[in-house]
Coordinates of C-alpha atoms and ligand atoms in Angstrom, one line a residue:
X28 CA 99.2 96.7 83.3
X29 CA 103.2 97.7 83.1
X30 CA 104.7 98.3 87.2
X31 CA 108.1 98.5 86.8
X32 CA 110.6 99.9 90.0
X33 CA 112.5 102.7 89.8
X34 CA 115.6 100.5 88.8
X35 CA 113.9 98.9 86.1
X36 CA 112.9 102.5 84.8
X37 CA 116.3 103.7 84.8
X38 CA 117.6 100.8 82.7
X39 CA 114.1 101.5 80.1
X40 CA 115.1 105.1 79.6
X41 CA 118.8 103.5 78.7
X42 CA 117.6 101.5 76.1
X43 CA 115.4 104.2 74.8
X44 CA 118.4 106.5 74.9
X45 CA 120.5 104.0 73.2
X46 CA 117.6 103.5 70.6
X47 CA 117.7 107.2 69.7
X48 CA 115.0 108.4 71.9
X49 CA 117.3 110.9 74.1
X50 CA 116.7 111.6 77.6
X51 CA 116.2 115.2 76.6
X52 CA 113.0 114.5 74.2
X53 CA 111.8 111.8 76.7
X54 CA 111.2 114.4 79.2
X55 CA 109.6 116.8 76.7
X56 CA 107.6 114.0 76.2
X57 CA 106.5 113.7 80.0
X58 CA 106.0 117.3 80.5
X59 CA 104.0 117.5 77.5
X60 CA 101.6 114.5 78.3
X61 CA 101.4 115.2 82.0
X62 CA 100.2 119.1 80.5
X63 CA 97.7 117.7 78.0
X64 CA 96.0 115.2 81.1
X65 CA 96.3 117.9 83.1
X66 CA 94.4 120.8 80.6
X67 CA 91.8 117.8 79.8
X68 CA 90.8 117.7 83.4
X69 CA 90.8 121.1 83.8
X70 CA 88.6 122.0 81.1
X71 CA 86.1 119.5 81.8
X72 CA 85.7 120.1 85.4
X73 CA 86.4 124.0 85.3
X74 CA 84.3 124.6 81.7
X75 CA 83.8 128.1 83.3
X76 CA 86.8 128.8 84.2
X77 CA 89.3 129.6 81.2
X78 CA 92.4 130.6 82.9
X79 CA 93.6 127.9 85.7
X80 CA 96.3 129.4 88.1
X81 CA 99.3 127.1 88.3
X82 CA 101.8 126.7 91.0
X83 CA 104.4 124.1 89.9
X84 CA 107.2 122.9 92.4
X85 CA 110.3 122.2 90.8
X86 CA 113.0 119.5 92.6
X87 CA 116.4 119.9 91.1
X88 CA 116.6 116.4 89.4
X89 CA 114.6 115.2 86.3
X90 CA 111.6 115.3 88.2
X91 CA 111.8 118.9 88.5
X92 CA 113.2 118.8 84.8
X93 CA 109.5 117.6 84.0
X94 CA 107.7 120.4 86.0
X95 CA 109.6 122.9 84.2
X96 CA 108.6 121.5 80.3
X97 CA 105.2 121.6 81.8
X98 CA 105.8 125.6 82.8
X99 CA 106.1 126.6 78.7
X100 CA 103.5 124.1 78.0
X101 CA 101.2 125.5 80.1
X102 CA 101.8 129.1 79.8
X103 CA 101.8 128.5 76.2
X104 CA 98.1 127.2 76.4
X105 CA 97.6 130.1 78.4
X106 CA 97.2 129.5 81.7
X107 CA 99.2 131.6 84.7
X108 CA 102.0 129.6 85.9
X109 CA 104.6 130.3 88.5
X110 CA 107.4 128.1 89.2
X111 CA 109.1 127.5 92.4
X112 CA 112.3 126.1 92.8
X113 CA 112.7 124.1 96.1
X114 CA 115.9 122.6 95.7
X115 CA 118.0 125.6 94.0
X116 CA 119.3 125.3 90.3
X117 CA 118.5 122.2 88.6
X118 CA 121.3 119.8 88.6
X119 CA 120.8 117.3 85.3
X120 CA 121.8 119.2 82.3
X121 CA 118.5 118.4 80.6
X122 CA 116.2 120.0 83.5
X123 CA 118.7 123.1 83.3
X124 CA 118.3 123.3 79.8
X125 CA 114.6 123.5 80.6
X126 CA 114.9 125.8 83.2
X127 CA 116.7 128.2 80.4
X128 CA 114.1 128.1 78.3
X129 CA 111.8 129.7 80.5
X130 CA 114.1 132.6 81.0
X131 CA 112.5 135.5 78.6
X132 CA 109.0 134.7 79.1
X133 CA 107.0 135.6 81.8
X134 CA 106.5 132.8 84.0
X135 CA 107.7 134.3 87.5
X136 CA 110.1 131.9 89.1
X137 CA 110.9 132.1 92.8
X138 CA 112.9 129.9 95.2
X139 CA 111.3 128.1 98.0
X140 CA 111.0 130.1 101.3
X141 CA 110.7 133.5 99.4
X142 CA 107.8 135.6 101.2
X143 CA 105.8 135.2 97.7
X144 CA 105.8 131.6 97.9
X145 CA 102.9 130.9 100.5
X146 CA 100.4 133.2 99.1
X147 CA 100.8 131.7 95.3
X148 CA 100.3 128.5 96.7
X149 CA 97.5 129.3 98.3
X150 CA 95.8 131.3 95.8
X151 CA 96.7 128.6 93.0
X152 CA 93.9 126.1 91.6
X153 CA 96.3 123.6 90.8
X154 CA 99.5 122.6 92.5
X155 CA 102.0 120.7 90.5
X156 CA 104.5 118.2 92.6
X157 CA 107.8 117.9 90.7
X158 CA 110.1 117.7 93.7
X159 CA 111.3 114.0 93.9
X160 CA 110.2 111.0 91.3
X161 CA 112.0 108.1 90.8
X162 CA 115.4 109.2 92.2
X163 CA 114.3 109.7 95.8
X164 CA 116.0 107.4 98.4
X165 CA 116.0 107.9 102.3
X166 CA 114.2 110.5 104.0
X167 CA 112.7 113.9 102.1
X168 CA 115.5 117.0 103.4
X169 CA 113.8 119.8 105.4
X170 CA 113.1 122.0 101.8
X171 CA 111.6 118.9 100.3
X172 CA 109.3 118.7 103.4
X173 CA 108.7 122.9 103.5
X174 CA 107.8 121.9 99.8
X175 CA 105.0 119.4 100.3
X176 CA 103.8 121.0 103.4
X177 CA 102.5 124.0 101.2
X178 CA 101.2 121.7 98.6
X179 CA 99.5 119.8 101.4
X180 CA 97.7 122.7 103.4
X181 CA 96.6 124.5 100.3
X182 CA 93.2 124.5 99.0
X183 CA 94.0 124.0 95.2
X184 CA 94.5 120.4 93.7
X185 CA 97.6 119.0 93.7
X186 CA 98.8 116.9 90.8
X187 CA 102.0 114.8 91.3
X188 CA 104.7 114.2 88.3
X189 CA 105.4 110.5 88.5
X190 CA 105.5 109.7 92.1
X191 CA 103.9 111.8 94.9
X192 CA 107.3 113.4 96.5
X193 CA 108.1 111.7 99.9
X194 CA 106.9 108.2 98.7
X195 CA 109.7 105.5 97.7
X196 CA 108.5 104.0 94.4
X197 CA 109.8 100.8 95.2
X198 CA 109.3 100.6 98.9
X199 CA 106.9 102.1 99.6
X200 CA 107.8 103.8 102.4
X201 CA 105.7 106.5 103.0
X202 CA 107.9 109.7 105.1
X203 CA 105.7 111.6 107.3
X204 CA 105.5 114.9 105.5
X205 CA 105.3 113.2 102.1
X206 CA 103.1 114.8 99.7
X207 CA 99.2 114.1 99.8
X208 CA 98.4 113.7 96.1
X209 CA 94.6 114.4 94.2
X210 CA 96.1 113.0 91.1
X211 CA 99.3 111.2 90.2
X212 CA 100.3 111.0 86.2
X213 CA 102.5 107.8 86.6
X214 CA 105.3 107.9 83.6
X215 CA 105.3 105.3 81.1
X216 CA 104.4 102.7 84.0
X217 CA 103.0 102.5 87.1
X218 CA 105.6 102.0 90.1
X219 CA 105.0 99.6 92.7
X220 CA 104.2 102.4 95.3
X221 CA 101.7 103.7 93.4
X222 CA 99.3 100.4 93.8
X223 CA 100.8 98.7 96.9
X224 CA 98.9 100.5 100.1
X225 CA 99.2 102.3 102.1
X226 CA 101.4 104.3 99.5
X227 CA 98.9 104.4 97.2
X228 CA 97.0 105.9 99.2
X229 CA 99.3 109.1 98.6
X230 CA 99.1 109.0 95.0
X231 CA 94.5 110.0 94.3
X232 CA 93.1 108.7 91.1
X233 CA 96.4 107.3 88.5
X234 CA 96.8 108.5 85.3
X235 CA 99.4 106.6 83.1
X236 CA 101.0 109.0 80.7
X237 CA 102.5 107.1 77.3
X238 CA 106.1 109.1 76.9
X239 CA 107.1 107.4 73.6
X240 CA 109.3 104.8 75.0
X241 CA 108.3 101.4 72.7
X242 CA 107.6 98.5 74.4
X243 CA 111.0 96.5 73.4
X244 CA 112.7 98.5 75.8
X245 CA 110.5 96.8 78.4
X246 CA 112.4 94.3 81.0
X247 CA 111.6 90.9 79.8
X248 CA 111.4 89.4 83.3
X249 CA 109.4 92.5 85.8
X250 CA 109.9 92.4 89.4
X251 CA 106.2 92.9 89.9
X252 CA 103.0 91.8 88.2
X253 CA 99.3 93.0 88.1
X254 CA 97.1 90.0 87.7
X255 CA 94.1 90.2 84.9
X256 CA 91.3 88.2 83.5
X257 CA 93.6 86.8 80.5
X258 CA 96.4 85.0 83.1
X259 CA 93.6 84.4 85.5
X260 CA 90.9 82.6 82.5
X261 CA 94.5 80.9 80.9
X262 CA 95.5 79.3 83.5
X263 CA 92.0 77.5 84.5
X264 CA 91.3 75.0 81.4
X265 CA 87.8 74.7 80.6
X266 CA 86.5 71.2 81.4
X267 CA 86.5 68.9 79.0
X268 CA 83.3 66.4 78.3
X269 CA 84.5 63.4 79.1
X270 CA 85.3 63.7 82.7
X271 CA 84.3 62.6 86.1
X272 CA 84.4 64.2 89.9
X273 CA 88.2 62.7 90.4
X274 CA 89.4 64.8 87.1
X275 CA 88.9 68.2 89.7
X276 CA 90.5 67.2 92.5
X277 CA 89.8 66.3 96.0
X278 CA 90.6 68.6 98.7
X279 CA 90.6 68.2 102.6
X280 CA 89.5 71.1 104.7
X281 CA 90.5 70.8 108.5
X282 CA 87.7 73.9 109.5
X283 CA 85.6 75.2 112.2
X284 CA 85.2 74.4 115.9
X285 CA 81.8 74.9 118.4
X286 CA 81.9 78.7 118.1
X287 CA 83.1 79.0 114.2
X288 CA 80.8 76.5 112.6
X289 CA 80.2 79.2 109.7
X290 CA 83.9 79.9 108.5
X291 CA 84.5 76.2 107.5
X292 CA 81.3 76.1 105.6
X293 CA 82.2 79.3 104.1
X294 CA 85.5 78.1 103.0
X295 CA 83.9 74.4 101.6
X296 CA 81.6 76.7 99.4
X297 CA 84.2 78.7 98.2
X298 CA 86.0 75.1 97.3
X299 CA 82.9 73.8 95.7
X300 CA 82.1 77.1 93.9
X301 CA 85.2 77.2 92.0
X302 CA 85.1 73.9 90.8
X303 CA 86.1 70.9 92.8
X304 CA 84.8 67.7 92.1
X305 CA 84.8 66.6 96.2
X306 CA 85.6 68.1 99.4
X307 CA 85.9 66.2 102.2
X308 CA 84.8 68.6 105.7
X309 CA 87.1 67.3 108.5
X310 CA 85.0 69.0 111.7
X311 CA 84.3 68.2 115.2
X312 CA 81.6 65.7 115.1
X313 CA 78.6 67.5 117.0
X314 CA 79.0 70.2 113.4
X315 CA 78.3 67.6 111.0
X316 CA 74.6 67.7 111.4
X317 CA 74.3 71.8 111.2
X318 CA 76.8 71.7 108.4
X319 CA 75.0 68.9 105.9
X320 CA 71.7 70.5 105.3
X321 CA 73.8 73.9 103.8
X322 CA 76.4 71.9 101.8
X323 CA 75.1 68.4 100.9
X324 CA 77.8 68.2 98.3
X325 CA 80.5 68.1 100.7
X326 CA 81.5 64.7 102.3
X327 CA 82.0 64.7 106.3
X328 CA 84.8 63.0 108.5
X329 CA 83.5 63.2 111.7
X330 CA 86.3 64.4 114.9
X331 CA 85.9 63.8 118.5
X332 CA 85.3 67.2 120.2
X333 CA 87.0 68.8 123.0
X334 CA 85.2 70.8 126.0
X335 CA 86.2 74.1 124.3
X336 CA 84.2 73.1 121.1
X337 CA 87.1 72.4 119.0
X338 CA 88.7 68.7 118.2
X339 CA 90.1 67.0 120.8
X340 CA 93.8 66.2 121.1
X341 CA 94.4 62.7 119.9
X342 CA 92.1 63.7 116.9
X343 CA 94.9 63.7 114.0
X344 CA 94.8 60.1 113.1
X345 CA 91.1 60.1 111.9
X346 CA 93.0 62.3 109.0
X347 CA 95.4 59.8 107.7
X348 CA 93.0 57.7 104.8
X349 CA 91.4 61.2 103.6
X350 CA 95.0 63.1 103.4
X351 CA 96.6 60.6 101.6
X352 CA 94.0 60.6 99.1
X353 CA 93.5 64.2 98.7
X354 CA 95.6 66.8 95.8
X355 CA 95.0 69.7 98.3
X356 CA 94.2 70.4 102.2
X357 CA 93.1 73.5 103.9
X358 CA 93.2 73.9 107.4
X359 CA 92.6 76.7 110.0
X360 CA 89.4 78.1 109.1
X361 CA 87.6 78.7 112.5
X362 CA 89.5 75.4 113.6
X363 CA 90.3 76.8 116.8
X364 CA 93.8 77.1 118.1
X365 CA 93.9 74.6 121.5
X366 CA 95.6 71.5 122.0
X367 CA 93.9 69.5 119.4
X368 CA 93.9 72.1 116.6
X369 CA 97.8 72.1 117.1
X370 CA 97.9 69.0 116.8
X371 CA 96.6 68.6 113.8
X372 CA 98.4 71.4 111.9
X373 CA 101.3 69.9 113.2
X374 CA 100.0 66.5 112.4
X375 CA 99.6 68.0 108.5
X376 CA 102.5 69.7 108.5
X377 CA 104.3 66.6 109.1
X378 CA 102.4 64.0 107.0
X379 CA 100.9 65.7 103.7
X380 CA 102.3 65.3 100.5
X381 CA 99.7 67.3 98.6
X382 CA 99.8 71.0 98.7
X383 CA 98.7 72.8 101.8
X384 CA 97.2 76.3 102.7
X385 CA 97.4 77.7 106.2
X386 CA 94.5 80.0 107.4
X387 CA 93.4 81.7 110.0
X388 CA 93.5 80.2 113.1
X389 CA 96.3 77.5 111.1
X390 CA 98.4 80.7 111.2
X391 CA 97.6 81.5 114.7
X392 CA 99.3 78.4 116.1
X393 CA 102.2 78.5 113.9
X394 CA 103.2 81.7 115.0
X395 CA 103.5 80.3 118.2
X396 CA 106.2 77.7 116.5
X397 CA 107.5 78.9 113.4
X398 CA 110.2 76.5 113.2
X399 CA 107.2 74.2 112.0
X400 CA 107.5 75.3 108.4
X401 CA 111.5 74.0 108.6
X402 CA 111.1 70.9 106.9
X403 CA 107.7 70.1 105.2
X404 CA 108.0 68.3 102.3
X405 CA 104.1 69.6 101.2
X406 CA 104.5 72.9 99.2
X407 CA 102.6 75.2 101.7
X408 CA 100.5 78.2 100.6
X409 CA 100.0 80.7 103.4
X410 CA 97.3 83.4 103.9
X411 CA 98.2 85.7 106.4
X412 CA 95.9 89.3 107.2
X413 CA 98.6 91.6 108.2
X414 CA 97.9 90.8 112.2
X415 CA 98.4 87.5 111.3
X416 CA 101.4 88.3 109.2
X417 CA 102.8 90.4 112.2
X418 CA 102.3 87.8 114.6
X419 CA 104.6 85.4 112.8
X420 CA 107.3 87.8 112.6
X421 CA 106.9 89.1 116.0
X422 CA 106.9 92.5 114.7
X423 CA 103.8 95.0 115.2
X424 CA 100.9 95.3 112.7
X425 CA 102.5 99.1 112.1
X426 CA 105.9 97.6 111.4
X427 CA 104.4 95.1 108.9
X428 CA 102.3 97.3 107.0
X429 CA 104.9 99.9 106.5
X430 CA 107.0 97.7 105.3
X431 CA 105.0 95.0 103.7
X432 CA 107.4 94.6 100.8
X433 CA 110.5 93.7 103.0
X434 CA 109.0 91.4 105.0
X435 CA 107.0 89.6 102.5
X436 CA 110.5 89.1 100.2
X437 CA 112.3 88.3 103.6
X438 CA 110.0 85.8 104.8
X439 CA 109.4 83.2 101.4
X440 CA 113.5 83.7 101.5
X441 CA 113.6 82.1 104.9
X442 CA 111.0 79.6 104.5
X443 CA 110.3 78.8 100.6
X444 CA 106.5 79.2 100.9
X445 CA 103.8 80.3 98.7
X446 CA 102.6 83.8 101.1
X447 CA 99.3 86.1 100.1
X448 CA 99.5 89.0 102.2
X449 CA 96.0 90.1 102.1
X450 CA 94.4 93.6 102.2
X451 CA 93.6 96.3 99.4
X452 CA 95.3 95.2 96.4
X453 CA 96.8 91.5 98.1
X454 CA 100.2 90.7 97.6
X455 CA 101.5 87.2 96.7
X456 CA 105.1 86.2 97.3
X457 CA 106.7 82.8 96.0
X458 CA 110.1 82.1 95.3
X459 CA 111.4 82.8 91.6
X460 CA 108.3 84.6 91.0
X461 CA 107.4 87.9 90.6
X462 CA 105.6 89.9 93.4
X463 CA 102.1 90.4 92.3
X464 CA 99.8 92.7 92.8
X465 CA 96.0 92.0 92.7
X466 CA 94.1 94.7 91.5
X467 CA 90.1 93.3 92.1
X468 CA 88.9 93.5 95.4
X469 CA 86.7 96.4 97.4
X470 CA 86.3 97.3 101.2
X471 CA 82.7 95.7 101.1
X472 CA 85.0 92.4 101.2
X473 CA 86.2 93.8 104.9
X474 CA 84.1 91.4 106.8
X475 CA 84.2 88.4 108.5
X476 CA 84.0 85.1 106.4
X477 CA 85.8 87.0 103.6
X478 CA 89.2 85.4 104.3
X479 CA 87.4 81.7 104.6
X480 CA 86.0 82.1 101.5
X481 CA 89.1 83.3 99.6
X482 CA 90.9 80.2 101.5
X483 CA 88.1 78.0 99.7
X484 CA 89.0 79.3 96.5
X485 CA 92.6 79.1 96.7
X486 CA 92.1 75.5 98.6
X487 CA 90.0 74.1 95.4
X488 CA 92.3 75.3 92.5
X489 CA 95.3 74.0 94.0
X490 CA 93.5 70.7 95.0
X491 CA 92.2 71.2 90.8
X492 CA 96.4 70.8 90.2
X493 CA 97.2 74.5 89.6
X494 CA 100.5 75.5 91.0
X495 CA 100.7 77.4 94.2
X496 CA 101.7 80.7 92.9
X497 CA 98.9 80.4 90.1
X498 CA 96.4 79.0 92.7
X499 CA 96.9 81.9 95.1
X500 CA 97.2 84.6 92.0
X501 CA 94.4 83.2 90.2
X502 CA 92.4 82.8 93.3
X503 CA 92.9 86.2 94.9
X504 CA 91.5 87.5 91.7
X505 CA 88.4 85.9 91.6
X506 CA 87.2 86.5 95.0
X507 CA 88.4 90.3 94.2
X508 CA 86.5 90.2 90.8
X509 CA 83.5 88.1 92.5
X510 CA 83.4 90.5 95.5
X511 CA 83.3 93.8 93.2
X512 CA 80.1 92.5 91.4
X513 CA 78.6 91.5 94.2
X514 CA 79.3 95.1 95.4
X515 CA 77.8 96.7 92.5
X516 CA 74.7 94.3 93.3
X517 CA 74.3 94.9 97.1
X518 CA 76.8 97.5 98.1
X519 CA 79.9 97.6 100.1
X520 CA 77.8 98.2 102.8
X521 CA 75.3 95.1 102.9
X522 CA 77.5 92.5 100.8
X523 CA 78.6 89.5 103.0
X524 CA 80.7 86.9 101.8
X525 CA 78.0 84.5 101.3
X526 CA 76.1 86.4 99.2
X527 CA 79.7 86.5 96.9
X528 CA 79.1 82.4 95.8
X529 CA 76.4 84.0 93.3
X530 CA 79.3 86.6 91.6
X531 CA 81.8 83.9 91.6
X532 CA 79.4 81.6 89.2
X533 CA 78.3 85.1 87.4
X534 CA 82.4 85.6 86.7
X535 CA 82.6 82.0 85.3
X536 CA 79.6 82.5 83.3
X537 CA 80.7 86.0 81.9
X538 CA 84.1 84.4 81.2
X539 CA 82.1 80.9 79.3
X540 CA 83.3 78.3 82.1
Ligands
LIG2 N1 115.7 109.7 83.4 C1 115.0 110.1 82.4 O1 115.3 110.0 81.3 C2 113.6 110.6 82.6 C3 113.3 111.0 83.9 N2 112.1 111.6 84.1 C4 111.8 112.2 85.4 O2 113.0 112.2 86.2 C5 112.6 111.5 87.5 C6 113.9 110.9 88.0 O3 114.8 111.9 88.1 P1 116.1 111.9 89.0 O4 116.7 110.5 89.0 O5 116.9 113.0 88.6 O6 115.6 112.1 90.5 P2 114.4 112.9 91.1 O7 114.0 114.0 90.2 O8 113.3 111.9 91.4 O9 115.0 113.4 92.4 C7 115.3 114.8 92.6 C8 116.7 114.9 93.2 O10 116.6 114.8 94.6 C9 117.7 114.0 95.1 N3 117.2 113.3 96.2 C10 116.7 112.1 96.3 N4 116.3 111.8 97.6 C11 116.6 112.9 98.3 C12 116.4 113.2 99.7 N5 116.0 112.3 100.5 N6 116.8 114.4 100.1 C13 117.3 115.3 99.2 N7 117.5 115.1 97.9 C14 117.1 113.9 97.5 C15 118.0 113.1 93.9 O11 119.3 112.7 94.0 C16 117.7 114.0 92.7 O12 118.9 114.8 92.5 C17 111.5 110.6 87.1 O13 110.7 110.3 88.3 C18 110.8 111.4 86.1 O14 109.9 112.4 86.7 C19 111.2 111.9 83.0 O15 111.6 113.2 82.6 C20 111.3 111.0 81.9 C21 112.7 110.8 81.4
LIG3 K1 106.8 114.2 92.2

């Protein structure tokens, strides 16, 4: 799946230009796709309906320049357009040449504002948003806002021409009368606002329209990536026959406390499930008996417990024999986050030379002390919710999510960490990497025990030897993948992370592992 940001789009139409496919034909080309999407929808969900009333608002950059080719194309098909232009005459000599062309025929055009205006809109099954695509920056002017505020309150359907107006395509940042979309026709590729929430939330169902631009004009190194089944199935090597439990790796899981017995076993499944060949359960010791009859596969160190249920300060020691001969450790899962917990993230944090993941209530402590991650030798994999993501930064939850981007790139800049900001469609962050987007996943996966389980996954690839970044990508795709069969199996509704261990080995099977 192709995301490329606005600036990588402008330097794709340069080749193309160069390459002989002028800007002028490549936004025939979009208006003339985005019609022939938007006439195939029509038709089959209005077979009755013949005529479809158009209402097309026109920006005065190219994205306008599109809405106008899609005026002829339409009216030429036969439906009744009007145009509106809500920025005055076009400004790009290829969106006036446009505009010309639909002088002589009769497609009414009015300016935004005139007393027409409201009553088209309202009366028009279709609305067309060609205000602002790739080339808006800052905050949408009080015409761009009048604009999407009549797209917005009418009944009709409102289709957006690249980007729904009022949506950065890079940022993401949503302004607060941006337009509302029911359908977005992304051009030539998808931006990173369309798929990264809550801005693609703005943008309905995607269509991808193919404008003619080949594929060698295509940056050879994206900013952004979509995970699929290929990179994900690559990247894990089928085992070979002659092997034993120490050719998988041996992770460490520092988990659960009295009152969160479940998340650590959730997280040692989620280890086991994807393969490990041992995982050793470092838990307070009253645990071990509730945890061995679920997960007799696991092997059990044994902490002393503190009054609160968690381990006891003074614990961290027990660690040392197990960590140093482990290829992965996850800690936080349920752990707790008193004394003794902090002690033994700090403990980790400090002593590991294999890789480390930070969950949960890991995360929880740290954002007490940041300035714990100055320092650690292990390379550290970090899976922050957003609250959890917030409360590192200090920021609000608000301020994060609006600006998950930012502080995602800001944050592996500062400390050179692998980070998998979690929610729909999970970002992960590492340095010299591109920012990927995963695209499995479903909100049936919104419950408790989810996170644990995805920790597991990630916890048992890297401890398998996969890198990091390909641990956390690969990872967040499977429990995404898992959790969208288990949906189709059991429903958003019912599915609990438990029940996902049986769509994780389903996925492998499907995919001959
Ligand atoms: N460059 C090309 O060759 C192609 C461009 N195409 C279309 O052109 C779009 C990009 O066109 P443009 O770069 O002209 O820009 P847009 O059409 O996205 O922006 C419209 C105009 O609004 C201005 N503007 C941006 N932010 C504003 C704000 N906050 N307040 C007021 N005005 C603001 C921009 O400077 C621009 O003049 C794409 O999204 C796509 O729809 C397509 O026709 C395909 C080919
Ligand atoms: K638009």
């Amino acid at each position: 799946m192709r995301v490329y940001t606005c600036d990588e789009m402008r330097q794709i139409e340069q080749r193309a230009d160069a390459g002989g496919l002028s800007y002028r034909q490549m936004m025939e080309n979009a208006g003339w796709r985005a019609t022939a999407i938007l006439l195939h929808w029509w038709r089959q969900s209005h077979p009755a309906q013949p005529v479809m009333r158009v209402a097309i608002f026109c920006g005065k950059g190219g994205n306008g320049g599109d809405g106008l080719v899609m005026a002829r194309h339409l009216s030429a098909a036969g439906m009744a357009v009007v145009v509106v232009l809500c920025q005055g005459q076009p400004v790009p000599a290829h969106s006036a040449a446009n505009l010309q062309l639909l002088r002589g025929r009769s497609i009414p055009i009015y300016q935004l504002g005139e007393a027409a205006v409201d009553q088209l809109a309202a009366e028009a099954d279709v609305l067309i948003d060609a205000v602002y695509g790739t080339g808006f920056h800052g905050e949408m002017d009080d015409r761009g806002r009048q604009a999407a505020a009549l797209m917005n309150s009418a009944p009709g359907t409102v289709w957006a021409v690249d980007v729904p107006s009022g949506v950065a395509g890079d940022s993401g940042h949503i302004d607060p009368g941006a337009v509302q979309a029911n359908f977005t026709v992304a051009l030539h590729s998808y931006k990173p606002a369309h798929l990264v929430y809550p801005a693609a939330g703005h943008s309905g169902q995607l269509v991808l329209a193919d404008i003619g631009i080949p594929a060698s004009c295509d940056p050879v190194q994206p900013a952004f990536h979509v995970t699929d089944a290929q990179q994900v199935f690559t990247a894990l090597p089928p085992r070979q026959q002659d092997t034993h439990k120490g050719d998988f790796g041996k992770l460490l899981a520092v988990v659960s406390s009295g009152d969160m017995p479940g998340a650590g076993q959730i997280c040692t499944a989620g280890a086991l499930r994807v393969g490990t060949g041992l995982v050793r359960v470092a838990i307070p010791r009253p645990l071990v008996a509730q945890y061995a009859p679920h997960l007799p596969e696991a092997v059990y160190l044994p902490l002393p417990q503190s009054e609160d249920g968690s381990a006891a300060p003074g614990a961290a020691p027990v660690l040392e024999k197990a960590l140093a001969d482990s290829t992965a450790c996850v800690v936080g899962c349920g752990m707790g986050t008193g004394q003794g917990p902090a002690q033994l993230l700090q403990y980790l944090l400090q002593h590991a030379a294999c890789p480390l993941l930070l969950d949960a209530d890991a995360l929880g402590i740290l954002s007490q002390s940041p300035d714990w991650l100055n320092g650690v030798k292990a390379p550290l994999v970090l899976t922050p919710h957003p609250g959890e993501m917030a409360r590192l930064l200090g920021i609000s939850t608000g301020q994060l999510v609006a600006n998950k981007l930012q502080y995602g790139r800001q944050f592996i800049e500062k400390y050179p960490v692998t980070l998998v900001l979690k929610g729909a469609h999970t970002l992960v962050f590492s340095p010299g990497c591109p920012v990927v987007i995963n695209p499995t996943g479903n909100p049936g996966m919104s419950k408790a025990g989810s996170g644990d389980l995805l920790s597991g996954i990630i916890g048992g690839l890297l401890a398998q030897g996969l890198s990091p970044y390909l641990a956390a990508v690969c990872g967040v795709w499977l429990h995404g993948a898992a959790g969208d069969r288990c949906a189709a199996r059991l429903s958003q509704t019912a599915m609990l992370p438990t029940d996902m261990q049986k769509d994780l080995s389903d996925l492998f099977l499907a995919h001959h592992r």
